[in-house]
Tab-separated table of C-alpha atoms in Angstrom:
chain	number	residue	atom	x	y	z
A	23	UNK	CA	0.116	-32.282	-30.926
A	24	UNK	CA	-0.697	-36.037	-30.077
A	25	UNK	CA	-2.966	-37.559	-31.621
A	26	UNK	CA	-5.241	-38.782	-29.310
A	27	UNK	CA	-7.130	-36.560	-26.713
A	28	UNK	CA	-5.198	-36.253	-23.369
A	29	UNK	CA	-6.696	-35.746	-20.316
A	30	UNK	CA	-6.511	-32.752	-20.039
A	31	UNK	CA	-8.564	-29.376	-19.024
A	32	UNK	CA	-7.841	-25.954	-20.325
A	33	UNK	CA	-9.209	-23.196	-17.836
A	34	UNK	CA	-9.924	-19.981	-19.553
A	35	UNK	CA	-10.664	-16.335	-17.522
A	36	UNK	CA	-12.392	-14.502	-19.620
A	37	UNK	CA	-13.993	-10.303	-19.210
A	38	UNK	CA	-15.420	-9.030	-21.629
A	39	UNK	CA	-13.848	-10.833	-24.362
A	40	UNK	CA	-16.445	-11.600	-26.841
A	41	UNK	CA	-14.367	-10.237	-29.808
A	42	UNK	CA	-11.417	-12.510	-29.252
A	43	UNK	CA	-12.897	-15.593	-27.399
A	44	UNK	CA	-14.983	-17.609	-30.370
A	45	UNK	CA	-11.580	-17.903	-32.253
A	46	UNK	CA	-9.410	-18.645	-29.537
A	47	UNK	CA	-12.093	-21.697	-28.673
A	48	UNK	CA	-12.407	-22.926	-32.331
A	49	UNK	CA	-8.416	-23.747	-32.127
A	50	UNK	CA	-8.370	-25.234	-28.846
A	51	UNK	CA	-11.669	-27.005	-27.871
A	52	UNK	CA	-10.692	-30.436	-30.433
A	53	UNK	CA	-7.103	-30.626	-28.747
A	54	UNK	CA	-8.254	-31.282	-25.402
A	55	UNK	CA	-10.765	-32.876	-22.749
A	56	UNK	CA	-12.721	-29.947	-21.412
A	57	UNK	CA	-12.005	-26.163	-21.810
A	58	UNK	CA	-13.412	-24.619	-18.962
A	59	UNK	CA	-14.146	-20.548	-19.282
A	60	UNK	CA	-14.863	-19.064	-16.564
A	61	UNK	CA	-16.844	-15.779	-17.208
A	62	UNK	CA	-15.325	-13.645	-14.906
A	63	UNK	CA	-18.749	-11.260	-15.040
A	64	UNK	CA	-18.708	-9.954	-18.261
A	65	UNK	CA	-21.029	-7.757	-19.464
A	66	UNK	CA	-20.996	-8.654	-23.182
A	67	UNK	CA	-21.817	-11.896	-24.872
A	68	UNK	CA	-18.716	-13.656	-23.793
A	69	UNK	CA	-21.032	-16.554	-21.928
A	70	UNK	CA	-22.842	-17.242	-25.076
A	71	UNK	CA	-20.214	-17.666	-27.271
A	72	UNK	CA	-18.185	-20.205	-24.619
A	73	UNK	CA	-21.176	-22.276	-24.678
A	74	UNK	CA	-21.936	-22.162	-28.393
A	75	UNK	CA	-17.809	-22.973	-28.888
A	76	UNK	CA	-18.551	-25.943	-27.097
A	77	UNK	CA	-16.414	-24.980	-24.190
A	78	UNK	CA	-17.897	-25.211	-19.833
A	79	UNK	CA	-19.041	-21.876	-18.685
A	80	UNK	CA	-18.413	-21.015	-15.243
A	81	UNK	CA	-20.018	-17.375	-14.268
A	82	UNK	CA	-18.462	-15.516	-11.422
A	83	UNK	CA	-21.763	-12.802	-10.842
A	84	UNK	CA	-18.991	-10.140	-10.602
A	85	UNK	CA	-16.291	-9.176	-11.849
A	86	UNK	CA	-13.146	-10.773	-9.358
A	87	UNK	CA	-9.905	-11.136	-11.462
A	88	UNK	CA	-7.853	-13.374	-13.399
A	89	UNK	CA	-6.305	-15.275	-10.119
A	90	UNK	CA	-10.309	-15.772	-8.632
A	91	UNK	CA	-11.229	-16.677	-11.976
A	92	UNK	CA	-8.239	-19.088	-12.624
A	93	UNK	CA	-9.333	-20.655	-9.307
A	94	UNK	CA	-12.541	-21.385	-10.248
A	95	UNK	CA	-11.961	-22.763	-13.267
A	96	UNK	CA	-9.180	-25.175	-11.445
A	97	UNK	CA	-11.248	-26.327	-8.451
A	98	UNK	CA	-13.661	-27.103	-11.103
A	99	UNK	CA	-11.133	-28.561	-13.053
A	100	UNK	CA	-10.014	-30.453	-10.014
A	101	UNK	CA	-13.325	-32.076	-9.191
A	102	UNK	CA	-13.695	-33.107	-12.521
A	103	UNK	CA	-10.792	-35.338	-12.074
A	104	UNK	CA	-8.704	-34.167	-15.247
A	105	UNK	CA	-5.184	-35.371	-14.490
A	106	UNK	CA	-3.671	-32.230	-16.464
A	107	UNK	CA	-4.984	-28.898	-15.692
A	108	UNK	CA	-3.556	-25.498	-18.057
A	109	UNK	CA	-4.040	-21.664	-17.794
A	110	UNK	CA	-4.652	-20.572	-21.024
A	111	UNK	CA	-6.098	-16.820	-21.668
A	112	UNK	CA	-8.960	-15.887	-23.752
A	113	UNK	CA	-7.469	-13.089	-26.083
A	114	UNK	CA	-5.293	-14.823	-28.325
A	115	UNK	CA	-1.886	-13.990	-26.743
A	116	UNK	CA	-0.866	-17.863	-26.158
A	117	UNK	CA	-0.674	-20.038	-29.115
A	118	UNK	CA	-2.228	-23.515	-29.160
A	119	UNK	CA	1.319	-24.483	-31.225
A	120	UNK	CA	2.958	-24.339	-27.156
A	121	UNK	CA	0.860	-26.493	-25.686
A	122	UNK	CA	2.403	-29.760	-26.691
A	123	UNK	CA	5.558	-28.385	-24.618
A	124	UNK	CA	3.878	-27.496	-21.327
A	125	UNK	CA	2.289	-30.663	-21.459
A	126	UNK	CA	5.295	-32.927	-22.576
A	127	UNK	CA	6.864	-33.070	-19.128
A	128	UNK	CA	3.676	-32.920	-17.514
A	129	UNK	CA	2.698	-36.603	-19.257
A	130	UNK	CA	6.521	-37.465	-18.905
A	131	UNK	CA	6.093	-36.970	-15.380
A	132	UNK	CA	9.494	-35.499	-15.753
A	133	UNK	CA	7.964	-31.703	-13.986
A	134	UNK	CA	4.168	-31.762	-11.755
A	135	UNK	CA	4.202	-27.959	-12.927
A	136	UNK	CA	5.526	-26.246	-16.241
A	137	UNK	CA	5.400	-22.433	-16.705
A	138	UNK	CA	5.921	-21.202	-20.291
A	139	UNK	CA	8.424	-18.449	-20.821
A	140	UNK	CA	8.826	-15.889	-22.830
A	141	UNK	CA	12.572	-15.244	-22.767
A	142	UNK	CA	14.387	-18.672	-23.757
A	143	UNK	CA	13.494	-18.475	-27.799
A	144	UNK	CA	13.579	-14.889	-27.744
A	145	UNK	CA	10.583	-14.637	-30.739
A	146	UNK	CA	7.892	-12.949	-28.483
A	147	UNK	CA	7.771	-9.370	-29.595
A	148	UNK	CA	7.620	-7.444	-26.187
A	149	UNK	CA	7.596	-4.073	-25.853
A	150	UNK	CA	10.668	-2.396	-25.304
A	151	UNK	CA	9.769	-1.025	-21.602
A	152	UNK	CA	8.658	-4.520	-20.624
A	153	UNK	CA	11.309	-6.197	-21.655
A	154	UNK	CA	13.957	-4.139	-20.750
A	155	UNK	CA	12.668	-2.296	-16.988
A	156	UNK	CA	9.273	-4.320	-16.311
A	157	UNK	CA	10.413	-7.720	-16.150
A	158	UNK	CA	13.869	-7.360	-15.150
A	159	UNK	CA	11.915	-5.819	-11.834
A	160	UNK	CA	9.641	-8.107	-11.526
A	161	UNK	CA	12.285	-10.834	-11.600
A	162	UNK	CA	14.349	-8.778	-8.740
A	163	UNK	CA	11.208	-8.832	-7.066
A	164	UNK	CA	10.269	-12.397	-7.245
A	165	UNK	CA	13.980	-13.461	-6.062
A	166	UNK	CA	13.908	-10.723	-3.142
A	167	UNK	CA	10.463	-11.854	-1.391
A	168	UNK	CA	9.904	-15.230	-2.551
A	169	UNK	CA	13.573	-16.482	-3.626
A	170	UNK	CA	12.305	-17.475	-7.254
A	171	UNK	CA	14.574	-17.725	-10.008
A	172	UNK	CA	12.751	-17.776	-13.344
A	173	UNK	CA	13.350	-16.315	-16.325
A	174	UNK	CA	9.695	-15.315	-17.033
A	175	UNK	CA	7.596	-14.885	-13.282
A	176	UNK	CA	4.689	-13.234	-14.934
A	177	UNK	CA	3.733	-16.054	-17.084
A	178	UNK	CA	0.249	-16.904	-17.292
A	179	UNK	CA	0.493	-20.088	-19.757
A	180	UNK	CA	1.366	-22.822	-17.542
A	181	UNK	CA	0.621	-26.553	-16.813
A	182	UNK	CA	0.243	-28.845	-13.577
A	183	UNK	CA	-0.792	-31.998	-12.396
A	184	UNK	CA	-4.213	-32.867	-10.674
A	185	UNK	CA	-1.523	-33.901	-7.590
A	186	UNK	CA	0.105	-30.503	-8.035
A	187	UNK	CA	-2.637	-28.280	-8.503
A	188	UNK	CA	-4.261	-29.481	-4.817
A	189	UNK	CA	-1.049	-27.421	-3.258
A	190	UNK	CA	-1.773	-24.718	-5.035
A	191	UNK	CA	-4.073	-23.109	-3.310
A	192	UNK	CA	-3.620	-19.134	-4.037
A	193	UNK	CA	-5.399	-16.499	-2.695
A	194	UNK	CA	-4.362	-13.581	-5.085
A	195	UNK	CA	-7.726	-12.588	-6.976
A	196	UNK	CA	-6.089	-10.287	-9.411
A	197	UNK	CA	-2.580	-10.377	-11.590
A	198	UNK	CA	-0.412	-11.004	-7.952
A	199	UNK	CA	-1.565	-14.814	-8.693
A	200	UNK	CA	1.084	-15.417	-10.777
A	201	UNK	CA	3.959	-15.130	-8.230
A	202	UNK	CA	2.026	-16.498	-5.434
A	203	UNK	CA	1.450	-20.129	-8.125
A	204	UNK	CA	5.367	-20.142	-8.395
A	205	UNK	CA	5.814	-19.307	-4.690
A	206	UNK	CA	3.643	-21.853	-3.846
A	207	UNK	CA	5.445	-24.635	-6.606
A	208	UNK	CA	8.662	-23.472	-4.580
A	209	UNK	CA	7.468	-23.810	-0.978
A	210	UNK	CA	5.475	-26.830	-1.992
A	211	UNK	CA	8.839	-28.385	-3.394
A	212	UNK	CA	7.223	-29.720	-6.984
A	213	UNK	CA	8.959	-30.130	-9.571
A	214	UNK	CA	8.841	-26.835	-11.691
A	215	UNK	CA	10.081	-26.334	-15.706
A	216	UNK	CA	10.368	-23.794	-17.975
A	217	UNK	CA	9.616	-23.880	-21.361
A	218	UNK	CA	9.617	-21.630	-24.252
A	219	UNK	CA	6.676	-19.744	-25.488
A	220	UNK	CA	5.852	-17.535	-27.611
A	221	UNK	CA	3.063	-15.115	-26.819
A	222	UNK	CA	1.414	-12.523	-29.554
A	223	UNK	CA	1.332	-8.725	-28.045
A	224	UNK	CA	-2.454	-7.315	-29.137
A	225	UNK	CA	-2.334	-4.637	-26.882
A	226	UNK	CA	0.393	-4.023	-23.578
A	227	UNK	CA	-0.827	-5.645	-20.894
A	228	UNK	CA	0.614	-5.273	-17.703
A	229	UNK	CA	2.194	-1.981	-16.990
A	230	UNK	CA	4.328	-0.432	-14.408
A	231	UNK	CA	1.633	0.758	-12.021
A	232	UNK	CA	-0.080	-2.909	-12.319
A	233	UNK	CA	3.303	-4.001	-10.967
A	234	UNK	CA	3.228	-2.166	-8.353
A	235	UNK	CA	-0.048	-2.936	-7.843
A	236	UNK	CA	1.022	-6.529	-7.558
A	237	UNK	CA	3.567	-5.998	-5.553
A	238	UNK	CA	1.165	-4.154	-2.740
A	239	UNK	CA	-1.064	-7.161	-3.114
A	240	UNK	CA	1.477	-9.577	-2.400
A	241	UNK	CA	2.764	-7.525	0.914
A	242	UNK	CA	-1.026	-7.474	1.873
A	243	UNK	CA	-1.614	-10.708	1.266
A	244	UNK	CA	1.500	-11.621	3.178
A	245	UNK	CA	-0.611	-9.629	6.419
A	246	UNK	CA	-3.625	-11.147	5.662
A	247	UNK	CA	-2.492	-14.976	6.505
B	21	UNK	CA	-8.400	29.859	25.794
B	22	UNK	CA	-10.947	30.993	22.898
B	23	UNK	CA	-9.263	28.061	20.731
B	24	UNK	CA	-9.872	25.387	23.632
B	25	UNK	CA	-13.430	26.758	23.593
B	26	UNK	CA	-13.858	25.901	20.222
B	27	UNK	CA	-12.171	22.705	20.152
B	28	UNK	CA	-14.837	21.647	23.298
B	29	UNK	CA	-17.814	23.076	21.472
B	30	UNK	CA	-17.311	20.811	18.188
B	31	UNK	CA	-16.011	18.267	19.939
B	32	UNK	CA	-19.871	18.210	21.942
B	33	UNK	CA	-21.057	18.946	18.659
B	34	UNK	CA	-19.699	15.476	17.414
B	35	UNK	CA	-20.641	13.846	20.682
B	36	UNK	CA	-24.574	15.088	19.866
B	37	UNK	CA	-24.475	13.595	16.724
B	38	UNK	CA	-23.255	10.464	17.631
B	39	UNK	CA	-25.735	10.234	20.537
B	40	UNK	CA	-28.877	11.039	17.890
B	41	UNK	CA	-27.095	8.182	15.434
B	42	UNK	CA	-27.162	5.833	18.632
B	43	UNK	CA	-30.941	6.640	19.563
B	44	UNK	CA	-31.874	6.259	15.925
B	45	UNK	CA	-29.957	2.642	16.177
B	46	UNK	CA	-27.863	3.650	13.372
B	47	UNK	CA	-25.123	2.794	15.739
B	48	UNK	CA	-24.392	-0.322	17.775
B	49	UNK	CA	-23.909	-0.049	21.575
B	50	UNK	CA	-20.165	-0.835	21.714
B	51	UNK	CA	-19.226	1.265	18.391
B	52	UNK	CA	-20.867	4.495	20.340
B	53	UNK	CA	-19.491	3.619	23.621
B	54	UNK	CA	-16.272	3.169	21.875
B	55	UNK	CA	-15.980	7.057	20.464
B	56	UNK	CA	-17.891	8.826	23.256
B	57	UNK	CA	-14.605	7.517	25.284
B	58	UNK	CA	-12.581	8.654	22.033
B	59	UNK	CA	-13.861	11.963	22.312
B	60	UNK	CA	-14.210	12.205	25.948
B	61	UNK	CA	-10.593	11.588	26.449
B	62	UNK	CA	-10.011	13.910	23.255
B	63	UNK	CA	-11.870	16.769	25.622
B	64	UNK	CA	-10.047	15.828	28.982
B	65	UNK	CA	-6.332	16.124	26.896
B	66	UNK	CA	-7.279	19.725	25.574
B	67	UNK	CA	-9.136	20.776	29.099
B	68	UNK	CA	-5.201	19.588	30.129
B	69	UNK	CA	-3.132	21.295	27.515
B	70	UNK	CA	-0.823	22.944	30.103
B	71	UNK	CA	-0.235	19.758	31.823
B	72	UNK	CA	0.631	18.179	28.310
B	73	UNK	CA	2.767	20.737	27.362
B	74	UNK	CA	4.786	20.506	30.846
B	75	UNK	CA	4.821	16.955	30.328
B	76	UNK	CA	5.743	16.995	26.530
B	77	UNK	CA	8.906	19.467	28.092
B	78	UNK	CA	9.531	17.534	30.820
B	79	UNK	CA	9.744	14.169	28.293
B	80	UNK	CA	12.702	16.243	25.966
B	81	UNK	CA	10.416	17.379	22.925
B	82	UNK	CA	10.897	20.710	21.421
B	83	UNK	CA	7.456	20.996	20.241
B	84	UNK	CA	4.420	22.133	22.421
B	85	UNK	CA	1.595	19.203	23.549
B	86	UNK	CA	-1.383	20.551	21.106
B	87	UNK	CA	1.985	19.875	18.194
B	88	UNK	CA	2.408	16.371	19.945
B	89	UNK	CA	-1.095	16.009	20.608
B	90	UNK	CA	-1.307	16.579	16.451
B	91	UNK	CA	1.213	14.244	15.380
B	92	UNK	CA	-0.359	11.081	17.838
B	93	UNK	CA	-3.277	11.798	15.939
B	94	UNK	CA	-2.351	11.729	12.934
B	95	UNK	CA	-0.308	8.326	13.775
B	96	UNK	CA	-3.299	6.711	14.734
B	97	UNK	CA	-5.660	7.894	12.396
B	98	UNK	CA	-2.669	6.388	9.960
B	99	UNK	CA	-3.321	2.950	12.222
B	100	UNK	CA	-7.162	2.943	11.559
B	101	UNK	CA	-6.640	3.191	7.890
B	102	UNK	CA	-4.657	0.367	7.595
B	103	UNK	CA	-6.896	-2.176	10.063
B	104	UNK	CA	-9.778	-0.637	7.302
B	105	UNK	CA	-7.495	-1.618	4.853
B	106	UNK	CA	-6.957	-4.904	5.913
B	107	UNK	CA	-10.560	-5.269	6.607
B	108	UNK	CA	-11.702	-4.636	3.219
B	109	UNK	CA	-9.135	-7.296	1.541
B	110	UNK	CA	-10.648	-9.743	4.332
B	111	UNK	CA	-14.103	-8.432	2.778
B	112	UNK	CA	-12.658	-9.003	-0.832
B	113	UNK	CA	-11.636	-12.332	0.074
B	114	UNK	CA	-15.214	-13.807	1.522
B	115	UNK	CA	-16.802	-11.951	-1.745
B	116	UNK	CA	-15.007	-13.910	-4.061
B	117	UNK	CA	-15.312	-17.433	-1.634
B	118	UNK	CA	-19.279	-16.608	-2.359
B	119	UNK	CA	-19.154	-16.068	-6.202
B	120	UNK	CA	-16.962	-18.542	-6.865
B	121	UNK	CA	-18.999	-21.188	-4.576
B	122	UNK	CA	-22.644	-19.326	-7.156
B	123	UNK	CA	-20.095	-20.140	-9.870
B	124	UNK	CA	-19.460	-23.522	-9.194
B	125	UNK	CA	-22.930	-24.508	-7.772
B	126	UNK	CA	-24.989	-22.934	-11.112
B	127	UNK	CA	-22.732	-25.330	-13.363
């Protein structure tokens, strides 16, 4: 991690996370600018705990998703002027350790957008189904509709500039957000980077039906413009 | 015969709820003019069922008009549920404009 603070804003969605969210804040609020959690209408203490952590709480009044929460936080993010804006999550799943390497090309200005990935160290202990049916499909998916060839296109932990994150204006509200950000880096032409992650399993997280779910969002949302 | 009968007499029983939802207001103007033509038309096509069913012959189909008559239906009731659908993710989208613009203006 440098040693100085970098300008940079951490945007946490957070539902009903008040078991996880006080650690996850402890590590992160002294490495950066601002952490901004947006409360995505929890019904349990989360709020308190951001604000006592020291982080910005945002409230959403109900519940709307990760992607509606995400864009909160990053409008916010945006108006605050932070030059480097990161998706983090608020369960513990990304490690503070891969931050330095979403942000290194980011400060470089070698990339305007960095996703992390999950398959180029090969140390993130994913569940066999995931790994081996879930992504591969989601990947097929990806290159079908949007022609997007990464190795992870589910990743949540991912960096962009202040210049970048004005083009990405996403309208997914729930999981679909994440394919919509990298079709949006694509069609936008930034400059996009990988870089490995490694994210800690608690519990499964996306199954099949949510990707189907995301897909039917997508094909909606495609209707909707 | 009997089954046209039938088919009439809930037909007007639809139409007489729909007028008692209009006089109570609980439906606008256009939305009631709008399905007393839906079900008018519905009445004039089974009053007509011989004509359909010469014209559904005529036009190559095996199956008899009420069979036809059936399948439209269901075609466009599968229509309506995807504008509803599409309607709601509109409504989904101005819901979370509004919370997020709360969100942002209660910082």
């Amino acid at each position: 991690m440098p040693s100085t603070k970098l300008d940079i804003a951490l945007v946490i969605p957070a539902y009903n996370e008040e078991k996880n969210i006080k650690d996850v804040l402890l590590e992160v609020v002294p490495l950066v600018n601002e952490v901004i959690v947006v409360d995505d209408g929890s019904r349990d203490h989360t709020s308190e705990i951001a604000r006592e952590c020291g982080a910005t709480l945002l409230r959403h009044v109900t519940n709307r998703g990760q992607g509606a929460a995400l864009r909160t936080g990053t409008h916010y993010a945006e108006s605050r002027g932070h030059g480097l804006i990161v998706h983090f999550d608020a369960d513990g799943q990304f490690r503070k350790e891969d931050l330095p390497a979403i942000i290194a090309p980011l400060m470089s200005g070698e990339s305007d957008i960095v996703f992390g990935s999950r398959f180029l160290n090969h140390q993130t202990k994913m569940p066999f189904i995931k790994k081996n049916l879930i992504m591969p499909l989601a990947r097929l998916v990806n290159q079908a509709l949007f022609g997007i060839k990464l190795t992870d296109p589910q990743s949540g932990y991912r960096g962009f500039t202040l210049g970048a994150a004005r083009q990405l204006e996403w309208r997914q509200d729930g999981m679909a957000h994440c394919t919509e950000i990298l079709a949006l880096a694509h069609k936008n032409k930034l400059r996009i980077k990988e870089v490995p992650i490694t994210i800690i399993y608690h519990e499964y997280g996306q199954r099949l039906s949510g990707g189907f779910k995301i897909i039917k969002d997508l094909l909606l949302g495609r209707l909707l413009k | 015969m009997t089954q046209q009968i039938i088919a009439l007499l809930i037909i007007f029983y639809f139409i007489y709820q729909q007028t008692s939802l209009y006089k109570k207001q609980a439906l606008s103007k256009n939305e009631y003019y709008f399905w007393l033509a839906f079900w008018l038309v519905a009445s004039g096509m089974i009053l007509a069922i011989h004509y359909i069913d010469a014209l559904v012959l005529s036009l190559g189909f095996s199956a008899s008009g009420i069979s036809v008559l059936t399948e439209l239906a269901v075609a466009i009731l599968f229509y309506f549920i995807f504008r509803l659908r599409l309607r709601i993710a509109k409504l989904e989208k101005d819901i979370t404009i509004i919370v997020e613009k709360i969100a942002l203006e209660k910082k």
